[in-house]
Amino acid sequence: MAVADRRTAEAGTSMSRLMERAGTAVADAVAALGHGVSALVLAGPGNNGGDAFVAARVLRQRGYRVAVLDLAGEGGSEEAVTARSAYRGPRVAADDGAIDAAVEAATVIVDGLFGGGLSRDLEGAMAALVTRVNRARVRSRAAPHVVAIDLPSGIDGATGMVRGVAIRADRTVTFECRKPGHLLVPGRHYCGKVTVAEIGIAAATLKGLAVTTFANEPDLWRAHRPKLARGGHKYDRGHAVAVSGPMTATGAARLAITAALRTGAGLATLLSPGDALLVNAAHLTTVMLARVDDATGLTEALTDRRRNAVLLGPGMPPDAATRAMAEAALAAPAAAVLDAGAVVAFAGDVAGLKRAVGEGAAVLTPHAGEFSRLFGGEGGDKLARARAAAAASGAVVVFKGEDTVIAAPDGRAAINANAPPFLATAGAGDVLGGIITGFLAQGVPAFEAAAMGVFLHGLVATRIGPGLIADDLIDGLRAARAAFDML
Ligand SMILES: NC(=O)C1=CN([C@@H]2O[C@H](COP(=O)(O)OP(=O)(O)OC[C@H]3O[C@@H](n4cnc5c(N)ncnc54)[C@H](O)[C@@H]3O)[C@@H](O)[C@H]2O)[C@H](O)CC1
Ligand SMILES: [K+]
């Protein structure tokens, strides 16, 4: 954003204009809360504090009761200093008693302590103030509404992580576009409802920045959605295959391959080890069945070039045989999706995985535990970890969770935010693997197939609602797929 600000300034819109519009947008959001607003505005040392002073001034001009707790200290940008001196209304003394009384009296607290410039953990008096505001927000009677400017103070805009302690907001007004901190957890949970105000940074300026981080929304992949040709053949829509686990673990791959078919693949085949053939045969109607016992068998099965997308891993043990099959899948011309056992089978050998991926289209779909086993590390900056994993493996990495990150080896990354909590249920991951395989079979490039697959998965779950089990996702896909085409 700082680069966008500078380019905008160079193009004739000054930083003070941007700050004026930002603060006014915040004032609008506060005013929209209704009558009887009595606002306590917290103003920090940077431009976030400058926005806060503009908001305070505008609210006062409109007749609202306002008091500012000025924690700007010495210094600050020229624009922030100007905004500060243009505010001529009441101020709250920075002592505990006065702050408590002001917090108690406020119906709205506007958080302008820190935004995009937060660079270290909150400590001391700042941390204590944040804790005070958070306590007031949950008090039972007349709790104030908390409106954060740009980001809840204490949330790191680039990672969504809490730096020490962070404001819990009911509403966050940000500028031009959402930042990773609004989408990644825990930051997302601190924001409340996020609104985006345009403050005059031209779309052309933002486009010129070669943005590589996106919210996973239809704009990102709309143009890549598969289109049905009139008079088309089923083979035009691809042939998805999935590899079944052994006799006692066949359900996962069946869920997946059925999901691939519902996602639009023209044909689907389950490749099953001999011991599981009868179990699978007893459950399948539309999905075809063929025997494959090992890597050699898989290589042979994938010589049929019409089988253009393959999924393996669900229900499979993370052992040498699974790894050999994964290598066979990656070596074949088909696009490959590796999940569960097929991801963990490469633990400790990311370089070997990268060699196996080569130049082919490949998608890995690990959850946090599988991700750590393959790529190492634990917790921390999810966006950076997913990007590094994609670069190290040469594959598109779908780092699953409430805030699934889809990262491509070329540096693009998308953050997904439409998955409801009840989607965390047995078999849901298998269905996701199948959906992505279904899109790959229809010729969608790997990054877009993964991103739209993750979005469709969240969409179908949301439409079904709480209590869903993975089987419901398969049924729900039919109607959700139609809704998806209309997005
Ligand atoms: N295009 C836009 O989006 C616009 C955004 N605006 C607002 O500007 C802020 C970002 O301003 P910046 O001055 O870069 O950063 P902050 O206000 O967040 O604070 C920086 C300030 O704070 C000090 N600091 C950092 N961390 C800590 C800490 N843990 N404890 C104490 N002090 C800390 C740091 O040294 C600096 O002095 C953006 O969020 C928007 O609100 C513009 O107004 C319009 C254009
Ligand atoms: K803030």
XYZ file of C-alpha atoms and ligand atoms in Angstrom:
533
model
C 0.000 0.000 0.000
C 2.853 2.365 0.743
C 4.004 2.065 -2.888
C 0.427 2.671 -4.079
C 0.261 5.772 -1.860
C 3.485 7.109 -3.315
C 2.433 6.504 -6.926
C -0.910 8.116 -6.201
C 0.861 11.141 -4.749
C 3.092 11.304 -7.820
C -0.067 11.256 -9.944
C -1.365 14.308 -8.130
C -3.455 13.005 -5.221
C -1.556 13.979 -2.099
C -1.158 11.822 0.980
C -3.127 14.412 2.954
C -6.060 13.992 0.526
C -5.891 10.229 1.020
C -5.841 10.678 4.779
C -8.757 13.096 4.618
C -10.811 10.593 2.634
C -9.770 7.702 4.881
C -10.767 9.564 8.040
C -14.019 10.701 6.459
C -14.884 7.107 5.505
C -14.355 6.117 9.130
C -16.561 9.000 10.299
C -19.248 7.845 7.851
C -19.106 4.337 9.306
C -19.432 5.679 12.850
C -22.276 8.015 11.886
C -24.075 5.084 10.242
C -24.324 3.458 13.659
C -27.172 5.840 14.423
C -28.109 8.579 16.832
C -26.692 9.188 20.268
C -23.143 8.383 19.274
C -20.548 9.407 21.795
C -17.176 8.480 20.344
C -13.880 7.931 22.057
C -11.198 8.118 19.372
C -7.814 6.501 20.074
C -5.067 8.111 18.023
C -1.611 6.531 17.703
C 1.738 7.868 16.466
C 1.522 7.123 12.726
C -0.826 7.792 9.841
C -3.410 5.490 11.377
C -3.558 8.082 14.147
C -3.766 10.782 11.469
C -6.851 9.074 10.024
C -8.246 8.972 13.566
C -7.847 12.738 14.011
C -9.571 13.367 10.683
C -12.448 11.084 11.727
C -12.726 12.893 15.075
C -12.806 16.304 13.405
C -15.407 15.255 10.833
C -17.624 13.644 13.469
C -17.462 16.795 15.582
C -18.333 18.947 12.594
C -21.389 16.766 12.104
C -22.484 17.359 15.686
C -21.427 14.114 17.349
C -19.904 14.011 20.804
C -16.226 13.168 20.424
C -13.160 12.922 22.653
C -9.685 11.966 21.519
C -7.133 10.041 23.501
C -3.978 11.364 21.896
C -1.124 8.866 22.089
C 0.742 10.305 19.130
C 3.769 11.390 21.137
C 6.402 13.434 19.353
C 6.913 13.236 15.604
C 4.730 11.507 13.042
C 4.356 12.316 9.359
C 3.621 15.842 8.201
C 0.074 14.793 7.268
C -0.560 13.183 10.654
C 0.728 16.274 12.460
C -1.544 18.483 10.322
C -4.568 16.261 10.998
C -3.785 16.372 14.694
C -3.628 20.140 14.858
C -6.785 20.552 12.783
C -8.752 18.756 15.493
C -9.802 21.321 18.095
C -12.196 19.244 20.213
C -11.970 17.645 23.650
C -9.070 15.399 24.594
C -8.835 12.743 27.259
C -5.914 12.931 29.663
C -3.631 9.924 29.354
C -4.044 8.733 32.940
C -5.778 5.595 34.130
C -8.712 7.316 35.831
C -9.516 9.582 32.882
C -9.154 6.733 30.381
C -11.459 4.480 32.419
C -14.093 7.218 32.633
C -13.850 7.917 28.889
C -14.111 4.239 27.977
C -17.099 3.927 30.337
C -18.887 6.916 28.751
C -18.276 5.974 25.104
C -20.886 4.309 22.918
C -18.330 3.924 20.147
C -14.587 3.477 20.398
C -12.637 4.279 17.259
C -9.315 2.449 17.160
C -6.683 4.490 15.363
C -3.646 3.319 17.324
C -1.831 1.287 14.670
C -2.587 0.092 11.160
C -0.312 -1.103 8.397
C 2.794 0.273 10.081
C 2.719 -1.972 13.144
C 6.267 -3.224 13.427
C 6.586 -4.855 16.823
C 4.549 -6.303 19.680
C 2.341 -3.984 21.701
C 3.729 -3.482 25.179
C 3.302 -1.407 28.309
C 0.684 1.341 28.265
C -0.468 0.550 24.700
C -1.028 -3.113 25.531
C -2.871 -2.125 28.731
C -5.131 0.235 26.778
C -5.997 -2.493 24.272
C -6.870 -4.882 27.099
C -9.052 -2.187 28.684
C -10.974 -1.627 25.462
C -11.429 -5.378 24.945
C -12.820 -5.725 28.482
C -15.228 -2.827 27.971
C -16.473 -4.351 24.727
C -17.727 -7.467 26.470
C -19.209 -5.789 29.559
C -22.830 -6.735 29.813
C -24.561 -3.339 29.699
C -24.046 -0.576 27.180
C -20.875 -2.108 25.784
C -19.280 0.227 23.244
C -19.152 -0.621 19.560
C -15.535 -0.820 18.451
C -14.629 0.485 14.980
C -11.060 -0.189 13.850
C -9.330 2.024 11.326
C -7.689 -0.092 8.611
C -6.814 -2.949 10.979
C -7.552 -3.739 14.612
C -4.465 -2.434 16.421
C -2.137 -5.289 17.280
C -3.032 -7.334 14.175
C -0.199 -7.655 11.692
C -1.650 -6.710 8.306
C 0.690 -8.996 6.388
C 0.234 -12.168 8.434
C -2.993 -11.848 10.450
C -1.023 -12.630 13.593
C -1.524 -10.938 16.948
C 1.467 -8.851 17.975
C 1.254 -9.241 21.747
C -2.363 -8.223 22.130
C -4.940 -6.826 19.715
C -8.166 -4.848 19.667
C -11.314 -6.869 19.138
C -13.381 -4.808 16.731
C -17.013 -5.025 15.705
C -16.247 -3.321 12.438
C -13.101 -2.530 10.484
C -12.970 0.140 7.821
C -10.058 -0.469 5.499
C -8.974 1.306 2.359
C -8.975 0.237 -1.313
C -8.643 -3.507 -0.682
C -8.541 -6.050 2.083
C -5.101 -7.037 3.297
C -3.948 -10.551 4.289
C -4.506 -9.649 7.954
C -8.250 -9.279 7.300
C -8.485 -12.769 5.771
C -5.989 -14.895 7.669
C -6.825 -16.133 11.155
C -6.626 -15.072 13.890
C -6.677 -11.534 12.398
C -9.967 -12.206 10.591
C -11.674 -12.926 13.907
C -10.539 -9.601 15.376
C -11.920 -7.473 12.523
C -15.664 -7.916 12.891
C -17.404 -6.835 9.705
C -14.890 -5.470 7.211
C -15.851 -2.682 4.836
C -13.577 -1.366 2.113
C -13.638 2.368 1.375
C -12.260 3.776 -1.853
C -10.055 6.730 -1.094
C -8.844 7.602 -4.558
C -6.020 5.235 -5.307
C -6.781 4.532 -8.942
C -7.352 0.941 -10.017
C -4.639 1.488 -12.615
C -2.158 2.315 -9.864
C -3.019 -0.857 -7.964
C -2.860 -2.948 -11.168
C 0.554 -1.572 -12.001
C 1.883 -2.980 -8.734
C 1.978 -6.613 -9.962
C -0.067 -7.797 -7.008
C 0.535 -11.462 -6.210
C -1.654 -11.913 -3.118
C -5.402 -12.237 -3.587
C -8.595 -12.930 -1.735
C -9.862 -16.222 -3.153
C -12.933 -14.862 -4.862
C -14.511 -15.279 -8.313
C -12.622 -12.323 -9.848
C -9.462 -14.344 -9.485
C -10.599 -17.319 -11.573
C -13.961 -16.496 -13.183
C -12.467 -16.496 -16.668
C -11.012 -19.979 -16.153
C -14.266 -21.721 -15.237
C -14.963 -24.677 -17.523
C -17.476 -23.907 -20.253
C -19.771 -26.544 -21.703
C -19.734 -26.654 -25.481
C -23.036 -27.403 -27.188
C -22.832 -30.779 -28.847
C -19.684 -31.531 -26.876
C -18.494 -35.050 -26.182
C -18.025 -36.444 -22.663
C -14.313 -36.778 -23.413
C -14.196 -33.023 -23.969
C -14.831 -32.698 -20.241
C -11.933 -34.886 -19.211
C -11.533 -38.231 -17.507
C -10.727 -38.083 -13.806
C -9.181 -40.986 -11.953
C -8.515 -41.625 -8.287
C -6.581 -44.379 -6.610
C -8.375 -46.310 -3.884
C -6.873 -47.284 -0.546
C -6.763 -50.919 0.605
C -9.854 -52.999 1.415
C -10.556 -51.353 4.776
C -9.965 -47.774 3.564
C -11.859 -47.352 0.299
C -14.463 -44.714 1.206
C -12.155 -41.701 0.929
C -11.268 -42.273 -2.723
C -14.900 -43.037 -3.595
C -15.995 -39.734 -2.081
C -13.265 -37.998 -4.039
C -13.937 -39.571 -7.422
C -17.674 -38.962 -7.117
C -16.940 -35.325 -6.288
C -14.750 -35.102 -9.402
C -17.632 -36.339 -11.522
C -20.115 -33.922 -9.936
C -17.648 -31.088 -10.510
C -18.012 -31.719 -14.201
C -15.459 -34.296 -15.339
C -16.979 -36.214 -18.270
C -15.886 -39.635 -17.010
C -14.464 -40.973 -13.791
C -12.624 -44.162 -12.930
C -11.580 -45.516 -9.584
C -8.341 -47.463 -9.719
C -8.481 -50.067 -7.004
C -6.069 -52.601 -5.567
C -7.179 -56.172 -6.140
C -8.155 -56.817 -2.506
C -10.586 -53.874 -2.571
C -12.148 -54.430 -5.985
C -15.302 -56.113 -4.688
C -15.831 -53.557 -1.930
C -15.557 -50.749 -4.459
C -17.644 -52.566 -7.071
C -20.445 -52.938 -4.546
C -20.592 -49.168 -4.089
C -20.122 -47.762 -7.564
C -22.543 -47.205 -10.413
C -21.585 -44.260 -12.593
C -17.921 -44.306 -11.643
C -15.988 -46.979 -13.521
C -13.628 -49.372 -11.831
C -10.266 -50.793 -12.881
C -7.596 -52.765 -11.098
C -4.302 -51.131 -10.196
C -2.074 -52.650 -7.512
C 1.150 -50.702 -7.657
C 3.247 -48.044 -9.346
C 3.767 -50.136 -12.477
C 0.022 -50.643 -12.747
C -0.623 -46.928 -12.316
C 1.918 -45.998 -14.986
C 0.196 -48.445 -17.318
C -3.276 -47.084 -16.454
C -2.143 -43.531 -17.151
C -0.792 -44.345 -20.609
C -4.390 -43.747 -21.700
C -3.970 -40.031 -22.386
C -7.690 -39.415 -22.013
C -7.209 -40.015 -18.280
C -5.967 -36.484 -17.803
C -6.268 -35.895 -14.040
C -5.347 -38.248 -11.222
C -5.819 -38.040 -7.454
C -4.080 -40.174 -4.934
C -3.499 -40.280 -1.215
C -6.939 -40.477 0.444
C -7.090 -43.710 2.432
C -3.508 -44.596 1.505
C -0.701 -45.187 4.006
C 2.285 -42.786 3.850
C 4.736 -45.519 2.859
C 7.246 -46.359 0.130
C 4.643 -48.051 -2.072
C 2.425 -44.945 -1.945
C 5.415 -42.767 -2.730
C 6.257 -44.932 -5.740
C 2.676 -44.577 -6.971
C 2.796 -40.807 -6.422
C 5.980 -40.662 -8.498
C 4.246 -42.671 -11.223
C 1.314 -40.229 -11.167
C 3.646 -37.221 -11.320
C 5.638 -38.740 -14.176
C 2.497 -39.346 -16.251
C 1.085 -36.626 -18.537
C -2.063 -36.339 -16.364
C -2.327 -33.455 -13.890
C -1.849 -34.885 -10.402
C -3.379 -34.109 -7.016
C -1.589 -35.538 -3.992
C -3.448 -35.614 -0.687
C -3.055 -37.231 2.724
C -0.817 -40.339 2.570
C 0.642 -39.325 -0.787
C 1.784 -35.991 0.682
C 3.266 -37.447 3.847
C 5.008 -40.212 1.855
C 7.505 -37.512 0.801
C 8.209 -36.315 4.380
C 11.823 -35.257 4.751
C 12.430 -35.215 0.993
C 10.917 -32.092 -0.533
C 13.762 -32.053 -3.065
C 12.772 -35.550 -4.215
C 9.172 -34.385 -4.516
C 10.261 -31.429 -6.618
C 12.235 -33.698 -8.929
C 9.181 -35.930 -9.305
C 6.905 -32.943 -10.024
C 9.268 -31.668 -12.699
C 7.418 -29.352 -15.074
C 4.064 -31.109 -14.684
C 0.821 -29.764 -13.270
C 0.610 -30.874 -9.651
C -1.432 -29.865 -6.621
C -0.698 -30.828 -3.011
C -3.507 -30.528 -0.457
C -2.005 -30.847 3.040
C -3.726 -29.801 6.269
C -1.540 -28.224 8.956
C -0.231 -31.527 10.353
C 0.632 -32.949 6.935
C 2.147 -29.630 5.893
C 4.506 -29.651 8.898
C 5.509 -33.254 8.272
C 6.419 -32.521 4.666
C 7.782 -28.992 4.796
C 8.717 -28.629 8.488
C 7.976 -25.682 10.767
C 4.971 -25.143 12.931
C 2.670 -22.139 13.148
C 3.694 -18.654 12.095
C 3.136 -16.790 8.844
C 0.841 -19.133 6.869
C 1.023 -17.122 3.663
C 4.826 -17.122 3.653
C 4.968 -20.822 4.568
C 2.588 -21.776 1.756
C 4.533 -19.687 -0.774
C 7.849 -21.196 0.319
C 6.351 -24.700 0.099
C 5.098 -24.082 -3.442
C 8.514 -22.786 -4.497
C 10.309 -25.718 -2.840
C 8.049 -28.418 -4.311
C 7.268 -26.906 -7.712
C 3.607 -27.744 -7.066
C 0.547 -25.668 -6.271
C 0.126 -25.998 -2.514
C -3.309 -25.885 -0.921
C -2.487 -25.319 2.767
C -5.855 -26.221 4.239
C -7.646 -24.809 7.254
C -10.174 -22.169 8.133
C -8.056 -19.763 6.100
C -6.849 -22.083 3.339
C -3.972 -20.571 1.376
C -3.481 -21.619 -2.248
C 0.065 -20.871 -3.405
C 1.694 -21.366 -6.800
C 5.415 -21.871 -7.507
C 5.382 -18.598 -9.494
C 4.632 -16.633 -6.293
C 0.866 -16.108 -6.619
C -1.154 -16.834 -3.499
C -4.842 -16.660 -2.652
C -6.431 -16.660 0.794
C -9.816 -18.322 1.152
C -12.378 -17.129 3.652
C -15.684 -18.825 2.759
C -15.311 -22.120 4.610
C -17.793 -22.535 7.473
C -16.550 -24.179 10.700
C -18.806 -27.220 10.231
C -16.847 -28.126 7.105
C -14.180 -29.558 9.427
C -15.605 -33.086 9.280
C -14.394 -36.555 8.259
C -14.065 -36.939 4.515
C -14.418 -33.246 3.669
C -10.772 -33.105 2.575
C -11.269 -36.084 0.266
C -14.154 -34.273 -1.394
C -11.951 -31.204 -1.883
C -9.255 -33.313 -3.541
C -11.930 -34.713 -5.846
C -13.327 -31.306 -6.737
C -9.872 -30.023 -7.691
C -9.256 -33.180 -9.736
C -12.581 -32.597 -11.481
C -11.557 -29.079 -12.493
C -8.130 -30.266 -13.658
C -9.813 -32.922 -15.795
C -11.764 -30.133 -17.482
C -8.532 -28.423 -18.416
C -8.384 -25.696 -15.763
C -4.760 -24.694 -14.949
C -3.482 -25.973 -11.590
C -3.543 -22.734 -9.555
C -7.009 -21.750 -10.743
C -8.344 -25.316 -10.387
C -7.124 -25.400 -6.802
C -8.431 -21.921 -5.975
C -11.880 -22.426 -7.522
C -12.036 -25.892 -5.967
C -11.443 -24.498 -2.500
C -14.071 -21.829 -3.094
C -16.675 -24.283 -4.426
C -16.005 -26.550 -1.423
C -16.783 -23.664 0.968
C -19.805 -22.670 -1.105
C -21.403 -26.102 -1.107
C -20.845 -26.493 2.649
C -22.344 -23.093 3.413
C -25.426 -23.918 1.368
C -25.939 -27.181 3.264
C -25.416 -25.779 6.746
C -24.455 -27.221 10.133
C -24.674 -30.967 10.626
C -23.294 -31.761 7.205
C -21.306 -34.913 6.593
C -19.024 -35.456 3.618
C -21.693 -37.478 1.754
C -23.941 -34.392 1.830
C -21.245 -32.409 0.043
C -21.473 -34.826 -2.875
C -25.241 -34.395 -3.086
C -25.016 -30.634 -2.568
C -22.444 -30.223 -5.327
C -25.082 -30.539 -8.034
C -26.962 -27.387 -7.068
C -23.860 -25.589 -5.788
C -22.067 -26.229 -9.064
C -24.872 -24.426 -10.890
C -24.668 -21.505 -8.445
C -20.899 -21.461 -8.941
C -21.372 -21.043 -12.700
C -23.444 -17.919 -12.055
C -20.861 -16.185 -9.824
N -3.532 3.739 1.161
C -3.854 3.600 2.382
O -4.267 2.509 2.747
C -3.716 4.737 3.286
C -3.557 4.501 4.627
N -3.456 5.439 5.553
C -3.348 5.077 6.940
O -1.991 4.941 7.262
C -1.784 3.801 8.062
C -0.373 3.339 8.036
O 0.372 4.414 8.564
P 1.849 4.273 9.141
O 2.253 5.605 9.617
O 2.688 3.630 8.113
O 1.715 3.231 10.313
P 0.871 3.194 11.665
O -0.019 4.350 11.803
O 0.257 1.840 11.718
O 1.938 3.253 12.847
C 3.310 3.456 12.633
C 3.949 4.114 13.857
O 3.793 3.316 14.996
C 5.082 2.918 15.483
N 4.924 1.545 15.962
C 4.795 0.439 15.220
N 4.560 -0.625 16.005
C 4.541 -0.169 17.290
C 4.327 -0.788 18.562
N 4.112 -2.096 18.670
N 4.348 -0.023 19.659
C 4.574 1.293 19.577
N 4.787 1.948 18.408
C 4.768 1.214 17.276
C 6.010 3.085 14.322
O 7.325 3.278 14.727
C 5.414 4.319 13.659
O 5.786 5.477 14.341
C -2.776 2.845 7.505
O -3.019 1.777 8.402
C -3.984 3.730 7.291
O -4.718 3.855 8.491
C -3.458 6.870 5.110
O -3.973 7.732 6.016
C -4.214 7.028 3.793
C -3.712 6.131 2.751
K -6.265 0.560 13.979
